[in-house]
Coordinates of C-alpha atoms in Angstrom, one line a residue:
X16 CA -98.3 -62.9 -55.5
X17 CA -99.8 -63.1 -52.2
X18 CA -98.7 -65.2 -49.3
X19 CA -101.7 -67.8 -50.0
X20 CA -100.8 -67.7 -53.9
X21 CA -97.0 -68.6 -53.1
X22 CA -98.1 -71.4 -50.4
X23 CA -100.6 -72.9 -53.0
X24 CA -97.9 -73.1 -55.8
X25 CA -95.6 -74.3 -53.5
X26 CA -97.6 -77.0 -52.3
X27 CA -98.7 -78.0 -55.8
X28 CA -94.9 -78.0 -57.0
X29 CA -94.0 -80.2 -53.9
X30 CA -97.0 -82.8 -54.6
X31 CA -95.4 -83.2 -58.3
X32 CA -92.1 -84.1 -57.0
X33 CA -93.3 -86.0 -53.6
X34 CA -97.2 -87.1 -54.2
X35 CA -97.1 -89.2 -51.0
X36 CA -96.5 -86.0 -48.8
X37 CA -99.1 -84.4 -47.4
X38 CA -98.1 -80.6 -47.3
X39 CA -100.6 -79.5 -44.7
X40 CA -98.6 -81.9 -42.1
X41 CA -95.2 -79.7 -42.6
X42 CA -94.0 -77.6 -40.3
X43 CA -93.4 -74.4 -42.3
X44 CA -90.3 -73.6 -40.5
X45 CA -88.5 -76.8 -40.5
X46 CA -86.3 -77.9 -43.0
X47 CA -88.3 -79.4 -46.1
X48 CA -85.3 -82.1 -46.8
X49 CA -85.3 -83.4 -43.8
X50 CA -89.0 -83.4 -43.0
X51 CA -89.9 -85.4 -46.2
X52 CA -86.5 -86.7 -46.8
X53 CA -85.5 -84.7 -50.3
X54 CA -82.2 -85.8 -51.5
X55 CA -80.4 -83.1 -53.8
X56 CA -82.0 -84.1 -56.9
X57 CA -85.5 -84.0 -55.4
X58 CA -84.8 -80.7 -53.8
X59 CA -83.2 -79.3 -57.4
X60 CA -86.5 -80.7 -59.2
X61 CA -88.3 -79.0 -56.4
X62 CA -86.9 -75.6 -57.4
X63 CA -87.3 -76.1 -61.0
X64 CA -91.0 -77.0 -60.8
X65 CA -91.6 -73.7 -58.3
X66 CA -90.0 -71.8 -61.4
X67 CA -92.2 -73.5 -64.1
X68 CA -95.5 -73.1 -62.0
X69 CA -94.5 -69.5 -60.6
X70 CA -92.3 -68.0 -63.3
X71 CA -90.3 -66.6 -60.4
X72 CA -86.3 -67.0 -61.1
X73 CA -84.7 -69.0 -58.7
X74 CA -80.8 -68.4 -59.2
X75 CA -78.4 -71.1 -58.0
X76 CA -76.7 -69.0 -55.5
X77 CA -80.3 -68.5 -53.9
X78 CA -80.9 -72.1 -53.3
X79 CA -79.8 -72.2 -49.8
X80 CA -82.4 -69.6 -49.0
X81 CA -85.1 -72.0 -49.8
X82 CA -85.0 -74.8 -47.2
X83 CA -88.5 -74.3 -45.5
X84 CA -92.0 -74.0 -46.8
X85 CA -91.7 -70.4 -44.9
X86 CA -88.7 -69.4 -46.5
X87 CA -89.6 -70.5 -50.1
X88 CA -93.2 -68.7 -49.5
X89 CA -91.1 -65.4 -48.6
X90 CA -88.9 -66.1 -51.5
X91 CA -91.6 -66.5 -54.2
X92 CA -93.9 -63.3 -52.5
X93 CA -90.8 -61.0 -52.4
X94 CA -89.3 -62.0 -56.1
X95 CA -92.9 -62.4 -58.0
X96 CA -92.7 -59.8 -60.9
X97 CA -96.4 -59.0 -60.5
X98 CA -95.9 -58.3 -56.4
X99 CA -93.6 -55.5 -57.6
X100 CA -95.8 -54.3 -60.3
X101 CA -98.9 -53.9 -57.7
X102 CA -96.5 -52.4 -54.9
X103 CA -95.2 -49.7 -57.7
X104 CA -91.7 -51.1 -57.2

């Protein structure tokens, strides 16, 4: 998965959880929870939706690593099985 593909998947997942949000207006480095006022359940639903749409497993111990858009995108690119297959890892 490329960075652009990860960002698009994340934005789609975000719009399913918080349809009122315009992902283009979000600071990619700032906390998602603070920017769009996601509570714990919303954040959990977002992570579940990301997994559902991308197939990338997100273990509970990794949840703190996914606080911002940039962190989520980096996480998805690094852990997507097709990325590893293309790189020969």
